[in-house]
Coordinates of C-alpha atoms and ligand atoms in Angstrom, one line a residue:
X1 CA -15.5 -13.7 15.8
X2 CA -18.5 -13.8 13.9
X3 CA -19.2 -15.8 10.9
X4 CA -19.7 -13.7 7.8
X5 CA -21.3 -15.4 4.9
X6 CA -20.9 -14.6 0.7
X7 CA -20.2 -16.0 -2.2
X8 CA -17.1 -14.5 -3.2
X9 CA -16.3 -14.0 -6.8
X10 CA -12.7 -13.5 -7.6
X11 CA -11.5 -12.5 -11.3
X12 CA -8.1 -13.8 -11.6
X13 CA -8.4 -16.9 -9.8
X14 CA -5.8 -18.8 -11.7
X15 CA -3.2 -15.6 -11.0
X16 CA -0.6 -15.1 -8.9
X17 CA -2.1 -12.5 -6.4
X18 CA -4.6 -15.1 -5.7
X19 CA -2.5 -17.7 -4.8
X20 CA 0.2 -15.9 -3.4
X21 CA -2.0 -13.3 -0.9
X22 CA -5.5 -14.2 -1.6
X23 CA -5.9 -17.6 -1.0
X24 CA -3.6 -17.7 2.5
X25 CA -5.4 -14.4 3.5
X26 CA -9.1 -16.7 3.2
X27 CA -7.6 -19.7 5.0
X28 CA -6.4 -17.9 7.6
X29 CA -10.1 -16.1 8.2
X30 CA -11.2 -19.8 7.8
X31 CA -9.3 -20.8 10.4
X32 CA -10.4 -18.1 12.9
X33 CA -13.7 -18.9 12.2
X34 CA -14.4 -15.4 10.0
X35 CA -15.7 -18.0 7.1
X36 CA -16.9 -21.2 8.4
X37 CA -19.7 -22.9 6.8
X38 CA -21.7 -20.0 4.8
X39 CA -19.1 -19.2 2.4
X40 CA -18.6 -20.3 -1.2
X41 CA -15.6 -19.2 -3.7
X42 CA -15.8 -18.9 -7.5
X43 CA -12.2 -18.4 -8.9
X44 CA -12.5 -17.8 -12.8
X45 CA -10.2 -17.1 -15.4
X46 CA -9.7 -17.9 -18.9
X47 CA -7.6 -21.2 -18.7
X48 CA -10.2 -24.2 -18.8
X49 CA -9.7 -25.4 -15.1
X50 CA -11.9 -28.3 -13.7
X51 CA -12.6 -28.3 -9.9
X52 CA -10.3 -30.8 -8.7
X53 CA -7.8 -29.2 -10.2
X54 CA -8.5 -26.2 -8.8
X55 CA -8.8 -27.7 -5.0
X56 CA -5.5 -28.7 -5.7
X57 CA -4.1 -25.1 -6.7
X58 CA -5.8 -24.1 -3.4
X59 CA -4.5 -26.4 -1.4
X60 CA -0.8 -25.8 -2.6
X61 CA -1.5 -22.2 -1.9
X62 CA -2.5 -22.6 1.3
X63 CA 0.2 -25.7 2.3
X64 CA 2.5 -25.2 5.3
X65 CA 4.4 -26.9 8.1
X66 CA 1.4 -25.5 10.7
X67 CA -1.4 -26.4 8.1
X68 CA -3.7 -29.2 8.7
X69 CA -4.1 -31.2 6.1
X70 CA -7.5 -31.9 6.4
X71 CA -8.3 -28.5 7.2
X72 CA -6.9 -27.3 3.7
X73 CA -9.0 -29.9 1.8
X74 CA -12.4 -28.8 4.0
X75 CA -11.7 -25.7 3.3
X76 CA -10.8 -25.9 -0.8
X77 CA -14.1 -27.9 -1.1
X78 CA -15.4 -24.4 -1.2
X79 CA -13.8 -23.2 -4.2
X80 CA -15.5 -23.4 -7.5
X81 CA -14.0 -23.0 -11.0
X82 CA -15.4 -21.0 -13.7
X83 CA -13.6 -20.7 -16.8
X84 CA -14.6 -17.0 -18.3
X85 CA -14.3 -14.8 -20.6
X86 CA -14.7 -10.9 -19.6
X87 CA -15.9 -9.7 -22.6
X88 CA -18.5 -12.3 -23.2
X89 CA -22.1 -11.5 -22.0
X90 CA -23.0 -15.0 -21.5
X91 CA -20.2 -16.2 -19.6
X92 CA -21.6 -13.4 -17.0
X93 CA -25.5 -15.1 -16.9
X94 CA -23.5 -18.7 -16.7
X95 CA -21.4 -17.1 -13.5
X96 CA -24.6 -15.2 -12.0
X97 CA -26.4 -19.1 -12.3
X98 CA -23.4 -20.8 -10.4
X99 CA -23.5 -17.9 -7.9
X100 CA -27.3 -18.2 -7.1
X101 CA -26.7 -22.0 -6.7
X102 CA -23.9 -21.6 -4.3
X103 CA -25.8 -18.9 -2.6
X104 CA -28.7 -21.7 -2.0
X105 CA -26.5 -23.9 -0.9
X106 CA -24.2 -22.5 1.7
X107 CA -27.0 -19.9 2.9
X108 CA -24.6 -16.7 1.8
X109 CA -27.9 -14.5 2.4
X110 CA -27.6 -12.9 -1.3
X111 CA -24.4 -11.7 -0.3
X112 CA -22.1 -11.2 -2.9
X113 CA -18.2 -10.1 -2.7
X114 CA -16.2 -9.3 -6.4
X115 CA -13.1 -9.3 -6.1
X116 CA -10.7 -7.8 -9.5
X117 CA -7.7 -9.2 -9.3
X118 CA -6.6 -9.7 -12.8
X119 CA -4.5 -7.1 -15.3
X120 CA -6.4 -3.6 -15.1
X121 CA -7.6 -3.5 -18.5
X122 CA -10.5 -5.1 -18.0
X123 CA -11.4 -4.0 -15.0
X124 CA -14.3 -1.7 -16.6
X125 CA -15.3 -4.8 -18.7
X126 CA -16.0 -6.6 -16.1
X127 CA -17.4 -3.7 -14.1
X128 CA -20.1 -3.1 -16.7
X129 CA -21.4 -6.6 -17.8
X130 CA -21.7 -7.3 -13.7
X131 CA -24.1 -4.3 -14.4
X132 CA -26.3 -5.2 -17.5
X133 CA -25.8 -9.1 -16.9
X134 CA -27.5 -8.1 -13.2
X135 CA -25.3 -10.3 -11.3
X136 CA -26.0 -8.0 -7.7
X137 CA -28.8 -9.4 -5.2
X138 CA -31.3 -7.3 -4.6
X139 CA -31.0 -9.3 -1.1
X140 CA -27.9 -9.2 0.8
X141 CA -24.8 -6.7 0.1
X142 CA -22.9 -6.4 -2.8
X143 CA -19.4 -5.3 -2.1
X144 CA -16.1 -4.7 -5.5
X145 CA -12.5 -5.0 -4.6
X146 CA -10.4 -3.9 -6.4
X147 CA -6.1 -4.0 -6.8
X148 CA -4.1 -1.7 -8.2
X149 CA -3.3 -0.2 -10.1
X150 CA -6.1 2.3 -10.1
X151 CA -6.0 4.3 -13.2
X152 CA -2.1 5.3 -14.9
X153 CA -3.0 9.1 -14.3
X154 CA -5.4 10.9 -13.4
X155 CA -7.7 11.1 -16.2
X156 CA -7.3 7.0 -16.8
X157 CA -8.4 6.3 -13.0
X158 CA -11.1 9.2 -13.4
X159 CA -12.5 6.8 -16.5
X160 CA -12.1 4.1 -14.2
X161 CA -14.3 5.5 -11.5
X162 CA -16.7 6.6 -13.2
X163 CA -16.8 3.2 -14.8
X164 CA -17.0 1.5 -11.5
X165 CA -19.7 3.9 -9.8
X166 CA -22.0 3.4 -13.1
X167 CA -22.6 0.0 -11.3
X168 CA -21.8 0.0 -7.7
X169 CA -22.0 2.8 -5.1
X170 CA -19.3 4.3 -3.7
X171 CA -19.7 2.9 -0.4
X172 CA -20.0 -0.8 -1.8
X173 CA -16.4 -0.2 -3.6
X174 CA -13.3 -1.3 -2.0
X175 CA -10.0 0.2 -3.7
X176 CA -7.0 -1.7 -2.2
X177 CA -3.9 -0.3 -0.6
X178 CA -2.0 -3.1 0.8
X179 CA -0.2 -0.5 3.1
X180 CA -3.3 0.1 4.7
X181 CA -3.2 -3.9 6.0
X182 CA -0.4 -4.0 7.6
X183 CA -0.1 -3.2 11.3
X184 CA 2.3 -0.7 12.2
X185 CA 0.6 1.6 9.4
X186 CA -2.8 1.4 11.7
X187 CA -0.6 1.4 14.6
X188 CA 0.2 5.0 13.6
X189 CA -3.6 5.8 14.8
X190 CA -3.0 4.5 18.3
X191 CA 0.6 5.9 18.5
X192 CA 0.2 9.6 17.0
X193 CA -3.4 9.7 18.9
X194 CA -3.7 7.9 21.9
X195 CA -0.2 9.5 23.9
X196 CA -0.6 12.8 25.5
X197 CA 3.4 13.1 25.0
X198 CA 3.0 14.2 21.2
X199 CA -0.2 15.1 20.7
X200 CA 0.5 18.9 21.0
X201 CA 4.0 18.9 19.7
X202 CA 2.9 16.9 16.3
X203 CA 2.9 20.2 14.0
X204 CA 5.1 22.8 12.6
X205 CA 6.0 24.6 15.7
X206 CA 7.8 21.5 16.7
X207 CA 8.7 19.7 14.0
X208 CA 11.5 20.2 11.4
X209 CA 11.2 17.8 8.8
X210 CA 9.3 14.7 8.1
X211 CA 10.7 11.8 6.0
X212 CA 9.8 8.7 4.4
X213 CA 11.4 6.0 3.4
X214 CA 10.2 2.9 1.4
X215 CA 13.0 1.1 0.3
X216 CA 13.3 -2.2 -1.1
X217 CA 16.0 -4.4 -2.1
X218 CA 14.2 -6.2 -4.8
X219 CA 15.1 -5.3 -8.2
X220 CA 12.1 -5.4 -11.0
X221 CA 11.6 -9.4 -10.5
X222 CA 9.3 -10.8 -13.6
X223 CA 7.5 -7.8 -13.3
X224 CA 8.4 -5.8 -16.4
X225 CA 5.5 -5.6 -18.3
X226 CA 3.8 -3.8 -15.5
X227 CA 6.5 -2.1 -14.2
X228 CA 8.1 -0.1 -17.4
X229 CA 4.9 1.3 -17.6
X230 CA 4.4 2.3 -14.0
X231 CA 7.8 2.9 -12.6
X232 CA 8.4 4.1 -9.2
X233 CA 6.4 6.9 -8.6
X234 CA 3.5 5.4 -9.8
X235 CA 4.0 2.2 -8.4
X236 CA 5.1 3.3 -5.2
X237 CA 4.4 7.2 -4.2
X238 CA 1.3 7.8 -5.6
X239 CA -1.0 4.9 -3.2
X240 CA 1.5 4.2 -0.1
X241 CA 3.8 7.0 -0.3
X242 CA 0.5 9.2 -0.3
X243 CA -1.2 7.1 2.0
X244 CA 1.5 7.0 4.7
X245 CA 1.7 10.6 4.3
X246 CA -1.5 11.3 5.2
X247 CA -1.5 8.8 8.2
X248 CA 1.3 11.0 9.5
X249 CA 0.1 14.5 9.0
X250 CA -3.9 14.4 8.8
X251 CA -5.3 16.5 11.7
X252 CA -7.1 14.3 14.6
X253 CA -10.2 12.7 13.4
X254 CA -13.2 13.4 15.7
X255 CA -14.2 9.8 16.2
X256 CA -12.8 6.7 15.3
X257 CA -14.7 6.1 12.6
X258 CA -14.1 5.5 8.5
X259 CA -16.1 8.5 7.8
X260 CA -14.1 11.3 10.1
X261 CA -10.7 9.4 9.4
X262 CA -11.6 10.1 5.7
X263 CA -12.4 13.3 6.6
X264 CA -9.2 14.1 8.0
X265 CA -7.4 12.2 5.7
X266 CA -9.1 14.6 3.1
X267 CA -7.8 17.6 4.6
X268 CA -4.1 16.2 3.6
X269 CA -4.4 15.5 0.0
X270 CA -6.4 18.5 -0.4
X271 CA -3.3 20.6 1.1
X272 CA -0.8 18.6 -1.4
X273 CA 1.0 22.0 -2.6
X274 CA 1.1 21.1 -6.7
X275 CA 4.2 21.2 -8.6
X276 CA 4.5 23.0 -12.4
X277 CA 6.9 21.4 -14.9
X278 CA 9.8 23.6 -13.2
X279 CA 9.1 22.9 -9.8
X280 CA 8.7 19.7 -10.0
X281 CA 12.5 19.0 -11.7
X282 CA 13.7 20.8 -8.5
X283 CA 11.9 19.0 -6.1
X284 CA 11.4 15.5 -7.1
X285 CA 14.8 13.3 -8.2
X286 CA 14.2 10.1 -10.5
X287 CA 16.9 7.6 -11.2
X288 CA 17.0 4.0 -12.8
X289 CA 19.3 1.1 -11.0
X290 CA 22.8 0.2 -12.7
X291 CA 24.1 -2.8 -13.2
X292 CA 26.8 -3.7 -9.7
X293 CA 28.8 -6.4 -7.9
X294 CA 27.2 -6.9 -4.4
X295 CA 28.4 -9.3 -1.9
X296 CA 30.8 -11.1 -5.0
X297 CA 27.5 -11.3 -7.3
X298 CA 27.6 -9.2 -10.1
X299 CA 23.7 -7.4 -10.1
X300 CA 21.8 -6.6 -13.2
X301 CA 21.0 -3.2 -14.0
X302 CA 17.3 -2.5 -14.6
X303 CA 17.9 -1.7 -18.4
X304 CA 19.2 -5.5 -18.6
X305 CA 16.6 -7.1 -16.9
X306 CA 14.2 -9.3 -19.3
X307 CA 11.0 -7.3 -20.7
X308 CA 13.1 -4.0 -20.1
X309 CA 13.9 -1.9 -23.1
X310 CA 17.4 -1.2 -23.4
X311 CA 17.0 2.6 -23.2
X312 CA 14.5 2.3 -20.8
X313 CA 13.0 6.0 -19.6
X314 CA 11.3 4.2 -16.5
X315 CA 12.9 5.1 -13.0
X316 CA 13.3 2.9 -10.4
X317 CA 13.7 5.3 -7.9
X318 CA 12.2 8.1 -6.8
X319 CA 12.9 11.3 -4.0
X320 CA 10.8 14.1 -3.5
X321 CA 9.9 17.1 -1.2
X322 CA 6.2 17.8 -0.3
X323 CA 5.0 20.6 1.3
X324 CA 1.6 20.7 2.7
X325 CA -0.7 23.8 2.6
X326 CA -2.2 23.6 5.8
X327 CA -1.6 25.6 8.7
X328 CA -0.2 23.5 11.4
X329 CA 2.3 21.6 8.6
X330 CA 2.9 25.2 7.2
X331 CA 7.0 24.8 6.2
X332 CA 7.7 21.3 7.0
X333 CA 8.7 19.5 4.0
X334 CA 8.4 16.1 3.6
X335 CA 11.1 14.2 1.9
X336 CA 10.1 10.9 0.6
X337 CA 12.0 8.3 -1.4
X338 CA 11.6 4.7 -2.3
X339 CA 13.3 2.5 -4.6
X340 CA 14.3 -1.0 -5.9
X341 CA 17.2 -2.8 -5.7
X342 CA 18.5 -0.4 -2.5
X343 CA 20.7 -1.1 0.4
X344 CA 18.0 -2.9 2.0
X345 CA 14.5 -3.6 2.4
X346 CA 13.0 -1.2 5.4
X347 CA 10.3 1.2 5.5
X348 CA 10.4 3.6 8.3
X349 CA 9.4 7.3 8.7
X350 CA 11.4 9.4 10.7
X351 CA 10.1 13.0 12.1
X352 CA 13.2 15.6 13.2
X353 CA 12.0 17.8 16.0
X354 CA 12.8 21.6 16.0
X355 CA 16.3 22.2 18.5
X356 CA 15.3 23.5 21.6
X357 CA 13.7 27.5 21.8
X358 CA 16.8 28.4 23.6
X359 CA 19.4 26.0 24.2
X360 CA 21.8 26.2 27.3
X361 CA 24.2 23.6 24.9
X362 CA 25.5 24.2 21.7
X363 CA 25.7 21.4 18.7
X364 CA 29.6 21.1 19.6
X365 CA 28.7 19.9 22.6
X366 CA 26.8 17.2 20.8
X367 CA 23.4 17.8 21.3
X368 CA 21.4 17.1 18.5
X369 CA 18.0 17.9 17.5
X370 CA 15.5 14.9 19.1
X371 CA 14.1 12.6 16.1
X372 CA 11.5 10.0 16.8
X373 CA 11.7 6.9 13.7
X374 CA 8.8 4.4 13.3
X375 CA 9.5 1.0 11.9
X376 CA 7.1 -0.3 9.7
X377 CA 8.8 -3.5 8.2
X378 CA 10.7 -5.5 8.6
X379 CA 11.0 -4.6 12.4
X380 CA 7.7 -2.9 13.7
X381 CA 8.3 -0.5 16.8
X382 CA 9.9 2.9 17.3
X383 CA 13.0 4.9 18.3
X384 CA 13.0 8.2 20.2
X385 CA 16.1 9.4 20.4
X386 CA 16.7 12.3 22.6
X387 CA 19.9 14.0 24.0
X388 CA 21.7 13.4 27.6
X389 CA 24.9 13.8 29.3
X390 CA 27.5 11.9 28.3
X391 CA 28.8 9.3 31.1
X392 CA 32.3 11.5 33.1
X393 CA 33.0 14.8 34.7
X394 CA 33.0 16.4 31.4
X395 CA 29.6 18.0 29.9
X396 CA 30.1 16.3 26.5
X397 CA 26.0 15.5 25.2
X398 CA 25.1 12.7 23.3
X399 CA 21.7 11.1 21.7
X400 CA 20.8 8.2 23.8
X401 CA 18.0 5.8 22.2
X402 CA 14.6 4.1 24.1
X403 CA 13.9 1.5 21.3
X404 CA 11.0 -0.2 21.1
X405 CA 10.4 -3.3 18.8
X406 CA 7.2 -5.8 18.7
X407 CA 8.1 -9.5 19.6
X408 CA 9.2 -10.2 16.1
X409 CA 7.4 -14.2 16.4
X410 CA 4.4 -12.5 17.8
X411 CA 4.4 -9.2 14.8
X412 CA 5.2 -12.8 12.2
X413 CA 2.0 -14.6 14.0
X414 CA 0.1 -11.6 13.7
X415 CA -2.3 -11.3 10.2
X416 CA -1.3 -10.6 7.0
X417 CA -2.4 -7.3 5.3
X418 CA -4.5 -9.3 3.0
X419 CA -6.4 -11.1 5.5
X420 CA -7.2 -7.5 7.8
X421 CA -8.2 -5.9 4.5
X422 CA -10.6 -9.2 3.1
X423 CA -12.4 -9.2 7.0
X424 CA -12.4 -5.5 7.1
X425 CA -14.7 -6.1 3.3
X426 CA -16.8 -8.9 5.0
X427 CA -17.4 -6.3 7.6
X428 CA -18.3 -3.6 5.7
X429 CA -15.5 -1.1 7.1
X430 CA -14.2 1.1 4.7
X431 CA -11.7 2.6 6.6
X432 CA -8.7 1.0 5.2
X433 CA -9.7 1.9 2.0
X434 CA -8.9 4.7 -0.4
X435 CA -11.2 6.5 -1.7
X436 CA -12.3 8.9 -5.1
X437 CA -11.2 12.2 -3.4
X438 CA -7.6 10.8 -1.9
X439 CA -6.9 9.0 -5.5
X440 CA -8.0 12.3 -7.4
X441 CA -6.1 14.5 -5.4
X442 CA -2.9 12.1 -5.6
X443 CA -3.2 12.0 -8.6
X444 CA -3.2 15.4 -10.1
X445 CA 0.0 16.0 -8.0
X446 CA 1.9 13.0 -9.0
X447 CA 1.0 13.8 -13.2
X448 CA 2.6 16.9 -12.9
X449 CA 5.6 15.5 -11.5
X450 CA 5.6 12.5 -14.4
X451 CA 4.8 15.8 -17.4
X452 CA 8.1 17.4 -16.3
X453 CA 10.1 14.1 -16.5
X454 CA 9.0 13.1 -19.9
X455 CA 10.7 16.3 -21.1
X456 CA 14.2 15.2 -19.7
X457 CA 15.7 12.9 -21.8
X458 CA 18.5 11.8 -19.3
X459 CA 18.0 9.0 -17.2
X460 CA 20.7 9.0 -14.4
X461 CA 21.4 5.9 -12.6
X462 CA 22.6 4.7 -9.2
X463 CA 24.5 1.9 -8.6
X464 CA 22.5 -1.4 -7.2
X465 CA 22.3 -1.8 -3.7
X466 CA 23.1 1.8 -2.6
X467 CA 20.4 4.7 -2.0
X468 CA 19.8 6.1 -5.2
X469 CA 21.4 8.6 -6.5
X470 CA 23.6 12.1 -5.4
X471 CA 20.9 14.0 -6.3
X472 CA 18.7 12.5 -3.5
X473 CA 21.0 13.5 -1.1
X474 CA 21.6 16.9 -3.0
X475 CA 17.7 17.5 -2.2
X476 CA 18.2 17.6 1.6
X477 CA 21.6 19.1 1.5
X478 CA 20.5 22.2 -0.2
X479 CA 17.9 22.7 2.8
X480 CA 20.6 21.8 5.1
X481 CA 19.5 18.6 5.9
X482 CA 20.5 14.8 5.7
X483 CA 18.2 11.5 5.0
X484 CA 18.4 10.4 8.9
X485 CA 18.4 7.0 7.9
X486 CA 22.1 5.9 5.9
X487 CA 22.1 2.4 5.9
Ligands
BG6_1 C1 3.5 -3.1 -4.5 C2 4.3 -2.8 -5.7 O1 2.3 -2.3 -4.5 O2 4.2 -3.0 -3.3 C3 5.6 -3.6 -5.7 O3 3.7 -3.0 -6.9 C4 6.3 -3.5 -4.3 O4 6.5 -3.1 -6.7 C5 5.3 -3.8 -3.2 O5 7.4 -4.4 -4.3 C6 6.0 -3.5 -1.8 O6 5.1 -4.0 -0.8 P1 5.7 -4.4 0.6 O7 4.5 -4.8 1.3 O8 6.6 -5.6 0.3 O9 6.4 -3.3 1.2

């Protein structure tokens, strides 16, 4: 690979992200040579830090059985530590200094990476003192990323934007969605585009019913002050439920390239059939985890967990059907749902062909309608499963399966979301980004869908470690349907 050279800025860099994600996800482009020598990290935060001690942080981050010691402290020796304040001007014109320095030093080329990884309050703070403090290089590129989450609804992350694009173009902004990382989401490219088998069957005349499930075992962790104010929908559908959506149903790009993926991407959250306060209660199913014994353990319910208020209105768990207004997804719903503390973690999407035009066998014979499931995590591959005799003189039918799954040492060897999304910013590749129009458009759908829940003042519940509520199943049912997935 080819080195890429910066001096990357990161706001946050006492937090957890960093050294959880961020930190592993630079060693590991370190260690294939995507940083080697012309690279220079400034973490800052508000906690007085010294450099050694900060080395130190870095090197714990990044420890591990396969980690070379020595390797780890090379690489932490180019970490800097700037303690800051993001509402102070002058902090900004001491962090500009420190970045020029570094820039002379390791021969960055005036490049310049900002990363925001801190709480999103101060995310336009930051935003706008980088602007009148004039910490971008006229020489070199000047690339923001940012985490979620992006804006609470849609006039928050409207503020944000415009906040955002007051000081960088839109093509220098980076908005993180970690979905967009990891590899069997990309893989969806290849797989719906690159196999002659589905391209012309991908669409309504073949396909019943789309669904996808994110479901996580986890319950709220020591999360709660973020999380009662997101909850699942906006912590979950609106950026990869959305996204995974439109992986699956955009129409085919013309070239591989950010700007026609966007383009086709476009073309799905624009179709994004919008909900009124009614329609919404029928079609979209909340619920909040209760408290249950699983495997001898007795499981806390979300409303006990600490930082949760003990009449909580936040779900936990969320279903929905989406209906696209476009012509080749014209009356194929999508049923989504994602949740904490379900049956297990898995995220796979599963598509339901149409039976066959005229069918020589009928359903009590067994034959079933074909269904083709990709795995996204924690086992990557797919599942076609198709109908064929049954074994004996009889003419009983039954699905048979041709299962696919990546090596799972090879998929564990294979890069971390965080480290495809930091090289694809060193790059300059925008294509696993999100951008204004996707986040506008997801938005708007998903604030109608939160307006007609904060007129219920019920909050059912499910019990832990099942998945979710009735009424998620109810939501099929009533179409004649089932989740194909029942762990
Ligand atoms: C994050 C959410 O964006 O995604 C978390 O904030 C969630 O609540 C996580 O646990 C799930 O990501 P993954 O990669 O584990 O499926």
């Amino acid at each position: 690979p080819e080195e890429s050279r910066a001096v990357i800025i990161i706001f946050g860099g006492s937090g957890d992200l960093a050294s959880r994600k961020l930190y592993p996800a630079l060693f590991n482009l370190y260690r294939r040579g995507v940083l080697a020598e012309h690279f220079a990290v400034i973490g800052t935060a508000r906690r007085p830090w010294t450099d050694d001690h900060y080395h130190e942080v870095v090197e714990n981050a990044v420890a591990g059985d396969d980690v070379d010691r020595d390797q780890a402290k090379a690489f932490a020796q180019h970490f800097f530590y700037q303690s800051h304040d993001v509402t102070d001007a002058d902090h900004y014109i001491t962090l500009k200094n420190l970045a020029a320095k570094l820039d002379d030093q390791y021969v960055t080329g005036g490049n310049r990476i900002f990363y925001m990884a801190m709480a999103p309050d101060f995310f336009e703070t930051i935003a706008s003192h980088l602007k009148s403090e004039h910490l971008l290089t006229e020489r070199g590129f000047n690339r923001l990323i940012i985490e979620k989450p992006f804006g609470h609804d849609y006039a928050s992350a409207k503020e944000l934007n415009d906040s955002l694009t007051a000081t960088f173009d839109d093509d220098q902004i980076f908005r993180i969605d970690h979905y967009l990382g990891k590899e069997m989401i990309q893989n969806l490219l290849a797989f719906r585009f690159d196999n002659a088998i589905f391209e012309g069957v991908w669409n309504k005349d073949y396909i019943d019913n789309i669904q996808i499930t994110l479901s996580e075992a986890v319950g709220v962790e020591e999360r709660a002050g973020y999380y009662e104010k997101a909850g699942a929908l906006r912590d979950m559908v609106q950026n990869h439920v959305m996204q995974v959506l439109s992986y699956l149903t955009m129409p085919k790009p013309k070239t591989f390239t950010a700007n026609d993926i966007l383009t086709a991407k476009d073309q799905v959250f624009a179709a994004l059939k919008p909900y009124d306060l009614a329609t919404a209660k029928e079609n979209f199913v909340r619920a909040q985890y209760a408290s249950a014994e699983v495997d001898g353990d007795q499981v806390l319910g979300y409303r006990q967990e600490e930082g949760v208020a003990a009449d909580s209105q936040t779900a936990t768990f969320v279903a929905g059907k989406i209906m696209l207004d476009m012509p080749q997804w014209e009356g194929v719903p999508v049923y989504i749902r994602t949740g904490k503390r379900l049956t297990r973690k898995s995220t796979q999407l599963t598509l339901t062909f149409e039976p066959v035009t005229s069918p020589l066998f009928n359903r009590e014979t067994g034959s079933q309608p074909d269904s083709l499931t990709i795995y996204i995590e924690p086992s990557e591959g797919y599942s076609l499963q198709l109908n064929g005799k049954a074994l004996g003189t009889g003419f009983n039918i039954e699905p048979d399966e041709l299962r696919y799954r990546h090596d799972p040492e090879a998929a564990a060897a294979a890069p971390e979301a965080y480290e495809r999304l930091i090289n694809n910013v060193l790059e300059g590749d925008q294509t696993n980004f999100t951008h204004w129009s996707e986040l506008s458009a997801s938005w708007r759908f998903i604030d109608a869908i939160q307006a007609a829940w904060s007129q219920e003042t019920e909050m059912p519940t499910y019990p832990a470690a099942t998945m979710g509520p009735q009424a998620a199943f109810d939501l099929l049912a009533r179409d004649g349907r089932q989740w194909f997935w029942q762990p």
